PDB file of C-alpha atoms in Angstrom:
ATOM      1  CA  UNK A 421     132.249  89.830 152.726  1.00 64.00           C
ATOM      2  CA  UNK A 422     131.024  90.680 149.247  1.00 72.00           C
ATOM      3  CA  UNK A 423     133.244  94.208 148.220  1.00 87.00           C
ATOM      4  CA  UNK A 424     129.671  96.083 147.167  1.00 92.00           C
ATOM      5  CA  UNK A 425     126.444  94.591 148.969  1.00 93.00           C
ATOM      6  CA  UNK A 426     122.421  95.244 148.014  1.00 94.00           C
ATOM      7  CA  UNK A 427     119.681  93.181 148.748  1.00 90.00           C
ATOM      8  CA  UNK A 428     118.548  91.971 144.935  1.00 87.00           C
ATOM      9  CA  UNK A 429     114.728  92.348 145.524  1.00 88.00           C
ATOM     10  CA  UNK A 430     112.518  92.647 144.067  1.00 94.00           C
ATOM     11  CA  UNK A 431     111.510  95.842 145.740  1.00 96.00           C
ATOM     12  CA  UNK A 432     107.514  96.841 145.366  1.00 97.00           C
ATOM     13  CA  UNK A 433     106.074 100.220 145.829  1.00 97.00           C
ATOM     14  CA  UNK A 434     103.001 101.628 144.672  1.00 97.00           C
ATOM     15  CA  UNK A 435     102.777 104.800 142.480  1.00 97.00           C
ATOM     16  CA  UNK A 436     103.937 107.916 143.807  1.00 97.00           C
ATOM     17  CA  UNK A 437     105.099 106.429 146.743  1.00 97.00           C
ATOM     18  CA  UNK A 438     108.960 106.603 148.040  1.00 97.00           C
ATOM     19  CA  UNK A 439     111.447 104.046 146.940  1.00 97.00           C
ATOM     20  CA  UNK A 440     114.755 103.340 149.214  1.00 97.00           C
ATOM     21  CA  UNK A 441     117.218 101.288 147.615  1.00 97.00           C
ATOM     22  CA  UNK A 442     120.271 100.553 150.203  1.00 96.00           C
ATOM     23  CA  UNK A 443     123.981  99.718 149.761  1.00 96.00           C
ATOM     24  CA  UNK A 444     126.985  98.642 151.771  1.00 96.00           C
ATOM     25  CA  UNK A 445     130.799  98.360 150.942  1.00 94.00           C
ATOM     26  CA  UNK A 446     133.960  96.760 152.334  1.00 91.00           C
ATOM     27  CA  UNK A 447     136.077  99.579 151.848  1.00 85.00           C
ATOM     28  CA  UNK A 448     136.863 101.898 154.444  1.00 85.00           C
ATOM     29  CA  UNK A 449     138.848 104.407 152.027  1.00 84.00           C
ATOM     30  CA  UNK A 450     136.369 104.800 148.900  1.00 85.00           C
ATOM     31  CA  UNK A 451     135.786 107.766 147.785  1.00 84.00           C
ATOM     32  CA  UNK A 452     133.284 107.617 144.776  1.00 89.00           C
ATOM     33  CA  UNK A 453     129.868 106.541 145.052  1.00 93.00           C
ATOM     34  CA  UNK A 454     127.322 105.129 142.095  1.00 94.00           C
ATOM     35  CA  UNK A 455     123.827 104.953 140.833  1.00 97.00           C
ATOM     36  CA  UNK A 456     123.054 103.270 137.996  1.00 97.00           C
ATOM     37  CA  UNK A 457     119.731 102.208 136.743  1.00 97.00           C
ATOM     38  CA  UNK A 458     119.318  99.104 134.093  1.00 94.00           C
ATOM     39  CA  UNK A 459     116.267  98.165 132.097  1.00 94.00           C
ATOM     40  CA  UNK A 460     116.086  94.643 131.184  1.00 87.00           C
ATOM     41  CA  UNK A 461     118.482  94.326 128.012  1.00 84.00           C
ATOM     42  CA  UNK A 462     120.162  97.711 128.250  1.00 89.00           C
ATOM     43  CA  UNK A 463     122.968  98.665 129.344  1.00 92.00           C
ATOM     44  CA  UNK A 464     123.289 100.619 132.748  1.00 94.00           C
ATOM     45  CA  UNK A 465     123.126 104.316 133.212  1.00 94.00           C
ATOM     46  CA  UNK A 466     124.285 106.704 135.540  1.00 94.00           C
ATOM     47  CA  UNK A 467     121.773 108.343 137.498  1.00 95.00           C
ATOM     48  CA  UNK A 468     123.747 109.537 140.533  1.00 94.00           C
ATOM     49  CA  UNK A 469     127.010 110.354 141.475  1.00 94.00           C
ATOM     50  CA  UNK A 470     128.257 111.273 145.229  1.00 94.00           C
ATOM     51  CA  UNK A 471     131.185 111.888 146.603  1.00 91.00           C
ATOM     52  CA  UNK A 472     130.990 113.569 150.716  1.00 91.00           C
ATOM     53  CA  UNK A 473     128.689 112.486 153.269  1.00 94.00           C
ATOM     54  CA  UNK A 474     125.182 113.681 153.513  1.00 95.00           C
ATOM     55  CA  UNK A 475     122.649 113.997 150.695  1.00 96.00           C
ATOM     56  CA  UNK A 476     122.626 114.682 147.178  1.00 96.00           C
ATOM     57  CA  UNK A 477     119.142 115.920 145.826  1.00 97.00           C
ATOM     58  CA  UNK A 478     118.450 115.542 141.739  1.00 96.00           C
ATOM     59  CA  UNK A 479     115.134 116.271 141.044  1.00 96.00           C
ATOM     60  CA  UNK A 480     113.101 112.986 142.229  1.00 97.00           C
ATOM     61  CA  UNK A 481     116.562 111.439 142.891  1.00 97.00           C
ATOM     62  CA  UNK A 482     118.069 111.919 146.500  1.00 98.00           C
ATOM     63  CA  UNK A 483     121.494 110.036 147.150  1.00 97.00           C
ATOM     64  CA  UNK A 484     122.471 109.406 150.775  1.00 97.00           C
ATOM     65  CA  UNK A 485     126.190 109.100 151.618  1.00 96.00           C
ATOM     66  CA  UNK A 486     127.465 107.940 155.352  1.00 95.00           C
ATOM     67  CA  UNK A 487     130.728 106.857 155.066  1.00 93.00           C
ATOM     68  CA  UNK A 488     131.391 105.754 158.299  1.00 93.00           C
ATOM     69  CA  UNK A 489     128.567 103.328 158.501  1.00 94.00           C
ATOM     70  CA  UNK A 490     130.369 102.433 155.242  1.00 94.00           C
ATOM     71  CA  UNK A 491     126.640 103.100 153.735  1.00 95.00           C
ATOM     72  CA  UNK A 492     124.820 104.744 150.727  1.00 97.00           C
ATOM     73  CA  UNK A 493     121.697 104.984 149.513  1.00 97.00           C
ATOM     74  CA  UNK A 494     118.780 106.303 146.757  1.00 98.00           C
ATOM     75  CA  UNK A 495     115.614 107.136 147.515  1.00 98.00           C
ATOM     76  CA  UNK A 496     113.262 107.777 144.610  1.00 98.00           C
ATOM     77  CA  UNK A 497     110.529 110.121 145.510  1.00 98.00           C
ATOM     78  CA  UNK A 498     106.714 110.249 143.492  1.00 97.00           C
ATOM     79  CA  UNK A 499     107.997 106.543 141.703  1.00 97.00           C
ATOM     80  CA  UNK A 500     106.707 105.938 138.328  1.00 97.00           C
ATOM     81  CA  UNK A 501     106.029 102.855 136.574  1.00 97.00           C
ATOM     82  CA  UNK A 502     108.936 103.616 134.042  1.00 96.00           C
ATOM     83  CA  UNK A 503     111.028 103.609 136.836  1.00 97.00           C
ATOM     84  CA  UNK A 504     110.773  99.803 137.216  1.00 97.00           C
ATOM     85  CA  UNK A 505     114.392  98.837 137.057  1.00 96.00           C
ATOM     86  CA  UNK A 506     117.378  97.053 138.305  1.00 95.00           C
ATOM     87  CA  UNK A 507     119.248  99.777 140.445  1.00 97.00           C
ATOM     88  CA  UNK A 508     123.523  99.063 140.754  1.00 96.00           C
ATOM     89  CA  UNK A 509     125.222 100.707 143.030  1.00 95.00           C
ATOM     90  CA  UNK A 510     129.166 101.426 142.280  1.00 92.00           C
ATOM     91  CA  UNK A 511     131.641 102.232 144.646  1.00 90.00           C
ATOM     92  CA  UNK A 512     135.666 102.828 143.620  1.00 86.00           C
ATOM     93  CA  UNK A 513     138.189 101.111 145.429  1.00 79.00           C
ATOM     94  CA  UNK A 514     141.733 101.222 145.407  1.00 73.00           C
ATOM     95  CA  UNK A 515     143.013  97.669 145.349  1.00 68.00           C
ATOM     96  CA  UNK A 516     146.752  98.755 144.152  1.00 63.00           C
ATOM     97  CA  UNK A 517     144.494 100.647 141.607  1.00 66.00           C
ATOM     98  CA  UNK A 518     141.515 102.379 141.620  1.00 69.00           C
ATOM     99  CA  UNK A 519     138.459 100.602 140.074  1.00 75.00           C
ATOM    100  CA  UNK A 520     135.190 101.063 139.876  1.00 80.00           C
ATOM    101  CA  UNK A 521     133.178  97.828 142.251  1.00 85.00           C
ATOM    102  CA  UNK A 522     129.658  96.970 141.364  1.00 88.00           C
ATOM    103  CA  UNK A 523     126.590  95.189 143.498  1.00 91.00           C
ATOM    104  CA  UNK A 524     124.501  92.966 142.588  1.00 89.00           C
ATOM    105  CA  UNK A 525     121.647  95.168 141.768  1.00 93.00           C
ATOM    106  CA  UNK A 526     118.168  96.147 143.282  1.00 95.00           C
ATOM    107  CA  UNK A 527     115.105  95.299 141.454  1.00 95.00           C
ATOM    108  CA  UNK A 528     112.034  97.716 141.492  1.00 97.00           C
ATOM    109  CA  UNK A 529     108.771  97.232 140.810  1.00 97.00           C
ATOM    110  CA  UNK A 530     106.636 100.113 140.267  1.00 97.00           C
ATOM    111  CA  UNK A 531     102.799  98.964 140.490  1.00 96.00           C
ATOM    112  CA  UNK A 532     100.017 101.605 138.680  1.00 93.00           C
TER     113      UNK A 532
ATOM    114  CA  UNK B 388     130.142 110.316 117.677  1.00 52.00           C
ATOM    115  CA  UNK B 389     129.999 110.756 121.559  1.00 66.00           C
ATOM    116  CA  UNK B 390     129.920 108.281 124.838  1.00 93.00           C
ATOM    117  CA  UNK B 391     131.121 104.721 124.001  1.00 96.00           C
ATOM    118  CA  UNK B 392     130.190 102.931 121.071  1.00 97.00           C
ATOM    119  CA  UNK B 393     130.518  98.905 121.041  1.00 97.00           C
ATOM    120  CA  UNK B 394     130.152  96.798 117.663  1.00 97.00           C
ATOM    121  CA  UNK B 395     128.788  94.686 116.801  1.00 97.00           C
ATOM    122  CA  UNK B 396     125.421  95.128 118.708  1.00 96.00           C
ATOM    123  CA  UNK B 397     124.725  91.745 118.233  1.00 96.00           C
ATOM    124  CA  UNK B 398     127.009  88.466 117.285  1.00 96.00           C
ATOM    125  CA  UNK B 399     125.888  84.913 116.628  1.00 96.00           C
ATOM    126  CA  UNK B 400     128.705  83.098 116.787  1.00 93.00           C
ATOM    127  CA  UNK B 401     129.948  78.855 116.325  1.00 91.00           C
ATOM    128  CA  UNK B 402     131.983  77.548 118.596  1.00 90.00           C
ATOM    129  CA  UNK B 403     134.720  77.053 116.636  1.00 89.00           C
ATOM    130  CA  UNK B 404     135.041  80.650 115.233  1.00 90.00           C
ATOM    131  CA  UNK B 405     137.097  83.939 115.773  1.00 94.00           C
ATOM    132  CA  UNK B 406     135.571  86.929 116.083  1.00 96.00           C
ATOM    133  CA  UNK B 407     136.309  90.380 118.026  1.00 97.00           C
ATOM    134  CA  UNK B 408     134.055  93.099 119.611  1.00 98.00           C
ATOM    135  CA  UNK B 409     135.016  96.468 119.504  1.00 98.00           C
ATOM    136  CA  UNK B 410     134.957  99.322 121.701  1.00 98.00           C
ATOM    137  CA  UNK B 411     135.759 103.114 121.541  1.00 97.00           C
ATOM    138  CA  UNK B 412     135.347 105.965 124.122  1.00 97.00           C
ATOM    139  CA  UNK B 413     135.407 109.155 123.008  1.00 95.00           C
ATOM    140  CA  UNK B 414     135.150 110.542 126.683  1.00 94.00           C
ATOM    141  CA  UNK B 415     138.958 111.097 127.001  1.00 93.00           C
ATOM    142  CA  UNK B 416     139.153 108.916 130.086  1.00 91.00           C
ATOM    143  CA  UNK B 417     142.243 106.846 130.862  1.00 89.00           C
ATOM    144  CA  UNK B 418     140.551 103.715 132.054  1.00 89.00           C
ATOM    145  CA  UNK B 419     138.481 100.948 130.365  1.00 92.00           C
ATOM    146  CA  UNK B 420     136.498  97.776 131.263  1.00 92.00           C
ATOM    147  CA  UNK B 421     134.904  94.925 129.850  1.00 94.00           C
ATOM    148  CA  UNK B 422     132.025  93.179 131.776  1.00 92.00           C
ATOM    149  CA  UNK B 423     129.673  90.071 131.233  1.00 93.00           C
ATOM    150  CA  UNK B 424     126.519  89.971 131.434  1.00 91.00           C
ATOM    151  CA  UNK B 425     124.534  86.659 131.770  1.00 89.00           C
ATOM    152  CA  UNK B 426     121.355  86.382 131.738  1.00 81.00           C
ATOM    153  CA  UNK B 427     119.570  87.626 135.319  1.00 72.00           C
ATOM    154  CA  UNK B 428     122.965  87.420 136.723  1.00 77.00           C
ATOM    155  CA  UNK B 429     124.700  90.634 138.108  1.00 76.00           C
ATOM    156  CA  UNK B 430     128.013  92.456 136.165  1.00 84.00           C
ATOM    157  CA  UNK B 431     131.039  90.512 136.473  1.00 86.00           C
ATOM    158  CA  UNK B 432     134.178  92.400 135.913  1.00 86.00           C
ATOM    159  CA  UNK B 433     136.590  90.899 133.318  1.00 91.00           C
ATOM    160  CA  UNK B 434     139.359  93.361 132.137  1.00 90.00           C
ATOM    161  CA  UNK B 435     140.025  96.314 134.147  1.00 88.00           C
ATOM    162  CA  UNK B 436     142.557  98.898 131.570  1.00 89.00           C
ATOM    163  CA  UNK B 437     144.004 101.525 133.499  1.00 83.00           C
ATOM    164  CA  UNK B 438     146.365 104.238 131.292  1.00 75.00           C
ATOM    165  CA  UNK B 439     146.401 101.343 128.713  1.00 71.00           C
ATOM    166  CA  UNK B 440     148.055  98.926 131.344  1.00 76.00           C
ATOM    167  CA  UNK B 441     145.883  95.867 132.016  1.00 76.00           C
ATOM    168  CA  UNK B 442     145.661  95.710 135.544  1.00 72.00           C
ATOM    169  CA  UNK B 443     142.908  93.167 136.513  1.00 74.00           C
ATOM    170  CA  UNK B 444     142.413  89.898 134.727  1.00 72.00           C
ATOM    171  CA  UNK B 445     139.496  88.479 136.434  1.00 73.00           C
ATOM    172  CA  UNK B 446     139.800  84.645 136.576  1.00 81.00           C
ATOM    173  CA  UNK B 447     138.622  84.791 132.975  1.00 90.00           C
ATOM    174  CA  UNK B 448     139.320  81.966 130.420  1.00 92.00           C
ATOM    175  CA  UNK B 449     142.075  82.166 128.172  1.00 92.00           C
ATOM    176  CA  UNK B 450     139.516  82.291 125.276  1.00 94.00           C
ATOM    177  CA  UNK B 451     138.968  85.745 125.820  1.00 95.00           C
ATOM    178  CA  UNK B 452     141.575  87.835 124.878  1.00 94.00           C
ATOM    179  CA  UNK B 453     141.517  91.587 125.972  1.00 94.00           C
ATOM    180  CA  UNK B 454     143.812  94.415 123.661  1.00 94.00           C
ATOM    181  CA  UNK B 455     144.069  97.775 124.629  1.00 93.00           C
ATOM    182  CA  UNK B 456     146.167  99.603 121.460  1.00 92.00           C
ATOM    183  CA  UNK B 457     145.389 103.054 122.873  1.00 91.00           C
ATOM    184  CA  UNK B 458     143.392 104.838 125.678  1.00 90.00           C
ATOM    185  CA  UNK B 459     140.313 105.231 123.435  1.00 94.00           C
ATOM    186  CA  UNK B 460     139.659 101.666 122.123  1.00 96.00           C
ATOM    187  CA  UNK B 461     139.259  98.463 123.795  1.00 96.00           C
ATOM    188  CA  UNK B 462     138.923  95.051 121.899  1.00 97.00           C
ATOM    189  CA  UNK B 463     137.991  91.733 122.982  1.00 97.00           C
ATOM    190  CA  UNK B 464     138.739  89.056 121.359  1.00 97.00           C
ATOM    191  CA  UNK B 465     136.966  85.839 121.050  1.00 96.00           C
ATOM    192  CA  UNK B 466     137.836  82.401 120.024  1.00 94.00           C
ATOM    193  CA  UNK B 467     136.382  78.429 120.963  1.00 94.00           C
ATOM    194  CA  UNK B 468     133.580  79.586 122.898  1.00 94.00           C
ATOM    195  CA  UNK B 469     131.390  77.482 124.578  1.00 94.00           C
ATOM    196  CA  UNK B 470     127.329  78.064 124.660  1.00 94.00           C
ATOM    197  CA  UNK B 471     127.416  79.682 128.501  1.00 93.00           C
ATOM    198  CA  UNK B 472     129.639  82.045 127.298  1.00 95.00           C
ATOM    199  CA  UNK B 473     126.547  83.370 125.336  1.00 96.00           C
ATOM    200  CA  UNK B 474     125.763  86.637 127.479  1.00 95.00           C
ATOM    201  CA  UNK B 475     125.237  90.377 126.955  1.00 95.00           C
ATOM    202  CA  UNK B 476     129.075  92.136 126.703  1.00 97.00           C
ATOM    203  CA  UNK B 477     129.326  95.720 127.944  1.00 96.00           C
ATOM    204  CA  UNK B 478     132.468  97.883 127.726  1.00 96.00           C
ATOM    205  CA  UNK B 479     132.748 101.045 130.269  1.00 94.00           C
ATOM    206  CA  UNK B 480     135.323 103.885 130.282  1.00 92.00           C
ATOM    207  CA  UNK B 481     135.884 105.864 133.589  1.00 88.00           C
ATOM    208  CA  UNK B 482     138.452 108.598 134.477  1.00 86.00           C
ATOM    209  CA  UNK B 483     140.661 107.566 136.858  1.00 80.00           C
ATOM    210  CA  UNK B 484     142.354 110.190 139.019  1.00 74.00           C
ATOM    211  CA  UNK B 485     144.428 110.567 142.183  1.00 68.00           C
ATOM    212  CA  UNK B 486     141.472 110.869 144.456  1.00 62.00           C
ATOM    213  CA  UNK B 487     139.774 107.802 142.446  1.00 65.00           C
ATOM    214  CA  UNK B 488     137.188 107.477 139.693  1.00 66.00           C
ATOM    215  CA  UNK B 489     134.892 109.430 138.157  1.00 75.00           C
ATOM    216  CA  UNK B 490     131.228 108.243 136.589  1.00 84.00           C
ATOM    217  CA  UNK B 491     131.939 105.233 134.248  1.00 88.00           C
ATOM    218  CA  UNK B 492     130.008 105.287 131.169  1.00 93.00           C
ATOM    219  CA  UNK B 493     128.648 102.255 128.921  1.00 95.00           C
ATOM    220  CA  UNK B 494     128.494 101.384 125.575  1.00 96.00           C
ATOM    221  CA  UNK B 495     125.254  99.476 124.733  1.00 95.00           C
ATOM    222  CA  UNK B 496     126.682  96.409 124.606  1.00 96.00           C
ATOM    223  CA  UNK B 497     127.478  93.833 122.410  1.00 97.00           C
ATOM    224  CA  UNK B 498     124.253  90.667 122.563  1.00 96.00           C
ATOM    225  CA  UNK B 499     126.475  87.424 122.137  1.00 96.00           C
ATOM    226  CA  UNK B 500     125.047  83.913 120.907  1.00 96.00           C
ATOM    227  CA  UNK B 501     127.335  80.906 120.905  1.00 95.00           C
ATOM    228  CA  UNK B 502     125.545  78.139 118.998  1.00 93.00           C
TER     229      UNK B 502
END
């Protein structure tokens, strides 16, 4: 079982619909939870950062935590074209010391 | 200067030379990474620096070299590549604390040919 899992996409939604990018992890423990979003020869960025279970609302940007499903996700609410991305999620584990685990990456694409 | 900063942005290289990329965090975090990037391929984790201690090597060749001097730089060095080592290089620093990490940012990476 791959440490951080996502389904690499692409994902298609029309404008201004909702977007819900998914992600599942190995470890029980973790703590610290990821978004980052990646254009196509950039580096990644952080978008989202959560930590308990439940949600985590930023502006069109709502993070979903559940840790005992061992699950987290982003929706992106209204999408935009611009938003057309690769989306990584990154979860830390503690593997005799913490580091930070990356997926795979979700691709979206944002039609007009 | 804030964030991370990598240099060069960009570095055509032979395969036969020596050259180093260069990373600095001015973040104060105590961790830093170096990942590859290949083209339409995911991150893969190389060096994992935690409190200047390198503490992940992953499988990576002995022609990359990793040096850590101090919590705030990072250096990789690079010598006899070969022309699939040609990827995009990105350095991240993270704070690592009892309870785990915090948000790890990027540089903008460094865009590596080997001809």
């Amino acid at each position: 079982q791959k440490e951080v899992e996502q389904n690499s996409g692409p994902l298609s939604v029309p404008e201004g619909a909702i977007a819900s990018l998914n992600c599942t992890y190995s470890d029980r423990v973790s703590q610290s939870f990821f978004w980052y979003r990646q254009y196509s020869g950039k580096s990644p960025e952080l978008i989202m950062s959560i930590y308990s279970n439940g949600d985590k609302e930023d502006g069109r940007f709502t993070a979903q935590l559940n840790k005992a499903s061992q699950y987290v996700s982003l929706l992106i609410r209204d999408s935009q074209p611009s938003d057309s991305a690769t989306y990584l999620c990154a979860v830390n584990m503690n593997t005799g010391f913490q580091k930070l685990v990356f997926g795979t990456g979700t691709r979206l694409l944002v039609s007009p | 200067e804030t964030g991370v900063t990598q240099t060069p942005r960009h570095l055509v290289m032979g395969m036969t030379n020596k050259k180093s990329l260069k990373c600095e965090q001015h973040l104060g975090h105590n961790a830093m990474y170096w990942y590859k990037q290949s083209a339409k391929k995911p991150l893969e984790l190389m060096f994992v620096y935690s409190l200047e201690e390198r503490v992940e090597n992953n499988s990576v060749p002995s022609r990359f070299s990793p040096e850590c001097p101090n919590s705030s730089h990072l250096f990789l060095h690079l010598h006899t590549l070969q022309p699939e080592d040609s990827a995009l290089y990105l350095c991240a620093s993270s704070q690592v604390r009892g309870g785990g990490n915090t948000e790890a940012f990027f540089g903008q990476g460094t865009r590596l040919t080997v001809v």
